[in-house]
mmCIF file of C-alpha atoms in Angstrom:
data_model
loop_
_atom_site.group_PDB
_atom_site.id
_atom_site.type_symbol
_atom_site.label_atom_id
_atom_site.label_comp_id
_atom_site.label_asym_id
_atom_site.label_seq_id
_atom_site.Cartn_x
_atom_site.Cartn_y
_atom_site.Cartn_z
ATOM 1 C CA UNK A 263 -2.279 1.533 -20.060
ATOM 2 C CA UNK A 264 -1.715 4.424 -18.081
ATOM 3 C CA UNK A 265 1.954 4.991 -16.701
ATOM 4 C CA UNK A 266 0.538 4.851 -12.630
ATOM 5 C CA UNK A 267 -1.604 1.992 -13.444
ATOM 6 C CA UNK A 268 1.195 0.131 -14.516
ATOM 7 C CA UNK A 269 3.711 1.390 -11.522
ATOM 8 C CA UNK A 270 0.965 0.386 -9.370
ATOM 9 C CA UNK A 271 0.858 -3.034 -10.439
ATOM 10 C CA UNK A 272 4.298 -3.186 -10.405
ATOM 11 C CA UNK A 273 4.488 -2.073 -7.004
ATOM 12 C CA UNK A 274 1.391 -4.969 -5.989
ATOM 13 C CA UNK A 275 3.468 -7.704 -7.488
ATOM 14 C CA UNK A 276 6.823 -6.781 -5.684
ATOM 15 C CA UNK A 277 5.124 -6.433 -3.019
ATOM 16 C CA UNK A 278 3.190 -10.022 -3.475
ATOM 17 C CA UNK A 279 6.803 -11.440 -4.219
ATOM 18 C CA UNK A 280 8.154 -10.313 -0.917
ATOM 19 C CA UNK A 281 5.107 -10.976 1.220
ATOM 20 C CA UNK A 282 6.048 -14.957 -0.417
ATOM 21 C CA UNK A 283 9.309 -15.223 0.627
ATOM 22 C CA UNK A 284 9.021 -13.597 3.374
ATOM 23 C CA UNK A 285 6.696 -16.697 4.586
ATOM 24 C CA UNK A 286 8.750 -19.195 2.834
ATOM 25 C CA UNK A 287 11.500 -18.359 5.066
ATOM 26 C CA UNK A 288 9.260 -18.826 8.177
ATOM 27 C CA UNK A 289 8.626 -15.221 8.783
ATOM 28 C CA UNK A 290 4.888 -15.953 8.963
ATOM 29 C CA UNK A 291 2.880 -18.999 10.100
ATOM 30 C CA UNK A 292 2.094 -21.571 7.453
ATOM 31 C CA UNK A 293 -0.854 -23.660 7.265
ATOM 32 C CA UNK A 294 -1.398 -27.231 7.133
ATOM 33 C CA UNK A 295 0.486 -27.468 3.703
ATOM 34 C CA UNK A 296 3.430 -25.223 4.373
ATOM 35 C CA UNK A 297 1.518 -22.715 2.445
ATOM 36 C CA UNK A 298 1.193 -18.809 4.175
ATOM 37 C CA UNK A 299 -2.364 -17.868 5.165
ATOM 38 C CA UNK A 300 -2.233 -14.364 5.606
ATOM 39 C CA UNK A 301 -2.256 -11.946 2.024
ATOM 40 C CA UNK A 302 -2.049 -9.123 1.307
ATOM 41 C CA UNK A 303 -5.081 -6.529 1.140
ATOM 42 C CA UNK A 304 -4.707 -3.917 -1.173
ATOM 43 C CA UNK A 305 -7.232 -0.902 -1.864
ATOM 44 C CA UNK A 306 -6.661 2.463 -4.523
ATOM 45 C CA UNK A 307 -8.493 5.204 -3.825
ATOM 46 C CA UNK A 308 -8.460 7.425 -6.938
ATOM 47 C CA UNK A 309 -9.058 10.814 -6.478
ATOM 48 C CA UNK A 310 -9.959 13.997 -8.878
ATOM 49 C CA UNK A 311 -7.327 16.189 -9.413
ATOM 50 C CA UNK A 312 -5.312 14.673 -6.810
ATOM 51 C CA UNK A 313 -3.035 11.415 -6.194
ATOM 52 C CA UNK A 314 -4.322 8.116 -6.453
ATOM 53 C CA UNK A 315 -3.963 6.722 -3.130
ATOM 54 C CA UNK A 316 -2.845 2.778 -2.066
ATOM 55 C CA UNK A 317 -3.356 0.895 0.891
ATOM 56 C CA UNK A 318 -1.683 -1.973 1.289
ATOM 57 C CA UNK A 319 -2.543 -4.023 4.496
ATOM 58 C CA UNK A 320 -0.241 -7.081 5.995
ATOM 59 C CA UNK A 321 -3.144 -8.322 8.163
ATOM 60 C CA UNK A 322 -0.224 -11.506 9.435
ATOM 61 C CA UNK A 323 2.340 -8.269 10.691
ATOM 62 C CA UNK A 324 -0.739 -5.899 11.725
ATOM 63 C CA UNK A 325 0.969 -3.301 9.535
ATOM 64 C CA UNK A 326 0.057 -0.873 6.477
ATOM 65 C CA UNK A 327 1.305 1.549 4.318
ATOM 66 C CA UNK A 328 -0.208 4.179 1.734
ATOM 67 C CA UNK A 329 1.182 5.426 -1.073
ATOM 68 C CA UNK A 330 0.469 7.947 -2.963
ATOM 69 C CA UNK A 331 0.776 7.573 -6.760
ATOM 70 C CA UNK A 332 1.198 10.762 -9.295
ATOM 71 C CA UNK A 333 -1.313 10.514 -11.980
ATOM 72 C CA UNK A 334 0.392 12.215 -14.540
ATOM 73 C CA UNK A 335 3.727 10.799 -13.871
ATOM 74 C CA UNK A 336 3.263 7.314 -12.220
ATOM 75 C CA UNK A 337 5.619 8.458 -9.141
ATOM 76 C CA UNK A 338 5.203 6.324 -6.429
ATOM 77 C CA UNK A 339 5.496 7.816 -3.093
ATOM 78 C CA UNK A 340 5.172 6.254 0.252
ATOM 79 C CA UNK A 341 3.731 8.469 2.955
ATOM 80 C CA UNK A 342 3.095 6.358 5.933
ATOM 81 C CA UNK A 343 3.438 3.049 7.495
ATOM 82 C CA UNK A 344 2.172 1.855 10.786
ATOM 83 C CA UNK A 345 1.956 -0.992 12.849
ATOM 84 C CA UNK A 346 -2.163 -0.966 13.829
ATOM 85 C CA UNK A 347 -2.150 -4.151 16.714
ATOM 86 C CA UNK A 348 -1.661 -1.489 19.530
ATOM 87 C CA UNK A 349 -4.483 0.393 17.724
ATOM 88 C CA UNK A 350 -6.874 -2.342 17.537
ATOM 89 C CA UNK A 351 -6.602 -3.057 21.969
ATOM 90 C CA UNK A 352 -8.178 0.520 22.401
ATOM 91 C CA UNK A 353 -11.626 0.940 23.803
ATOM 92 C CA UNK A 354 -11.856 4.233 22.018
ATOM 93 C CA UNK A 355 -10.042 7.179 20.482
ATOM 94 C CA UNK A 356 -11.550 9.513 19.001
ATOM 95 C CA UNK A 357 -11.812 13.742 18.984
ATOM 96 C CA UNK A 358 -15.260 14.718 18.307
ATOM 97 C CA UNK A 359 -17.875 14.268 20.177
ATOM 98 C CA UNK A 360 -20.015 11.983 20.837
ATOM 99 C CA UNK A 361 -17.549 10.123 22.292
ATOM 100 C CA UNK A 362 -18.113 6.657 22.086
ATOM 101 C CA UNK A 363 -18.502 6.100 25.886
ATOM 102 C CA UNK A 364 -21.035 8.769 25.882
ATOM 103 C CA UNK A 365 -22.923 7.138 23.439
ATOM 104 C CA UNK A 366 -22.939 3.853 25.332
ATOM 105 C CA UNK A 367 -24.286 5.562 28.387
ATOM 106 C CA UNK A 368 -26.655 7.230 26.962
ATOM 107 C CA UNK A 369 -27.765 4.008 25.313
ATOM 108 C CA UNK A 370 -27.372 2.150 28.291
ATOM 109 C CA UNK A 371 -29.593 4.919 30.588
ATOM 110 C CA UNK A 372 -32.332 4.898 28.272
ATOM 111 C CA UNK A 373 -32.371 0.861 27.710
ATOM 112 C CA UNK A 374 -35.267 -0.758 29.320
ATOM 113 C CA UNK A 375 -33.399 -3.058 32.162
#
């Protein structure tokens, strides 16, 4: 197995473990059962001749984090985390054009009423 595979996995299970008591101690909402709803969503994004990259996404908190992780040395380092519910209220943000409110106007001005 390679050495970042195995850091990463690492990482996903500590991670996992402190998501769990983290709800056992009623820092997230429990279902029915007593048993947390949210997980954890995790995505790698290898890439050639660079990092592989991990997302991990507390959809409960409205939070994630990337990490990058060394190929050749299984390093593991964290290079952002940021709480997204703020994010998520916008109507848009973005800094090309089309904006999206220009494309809704022009959508809605050639829409048969």
């Amino acid at each position: 197995m390679r050495p970042w595979i195995a850091v990463a996995a690492v990482l996903a299970m500590g991670a996992a473990a402190a998501w769990r008591a983290d709800a056992q101690s009623g820092g997230i909402s429990a279902g029915p059962a007593g048993i947390a709803t949210p997980e954890l969503i995790t995505h790698f994004l290898p890439g050639e001749g660079q990092p592989t990259q991990l997302t991990v996404i507390d959809p409960g908190r409205r939070v994630l984090a990337v990490y990058h992780i060394a190929r050749d040395t299984g390093v593991v380092e964290l290079k952002s985390v940021r709480a997204f519910q703020w994010d998520l209220q916008l109507d848009e943000h973005n800094g090309t054009k089309p904006l999206p409110k220009e494309i809704r106007n022009q959508l809605q001005r050639t829409s048969p009423q």
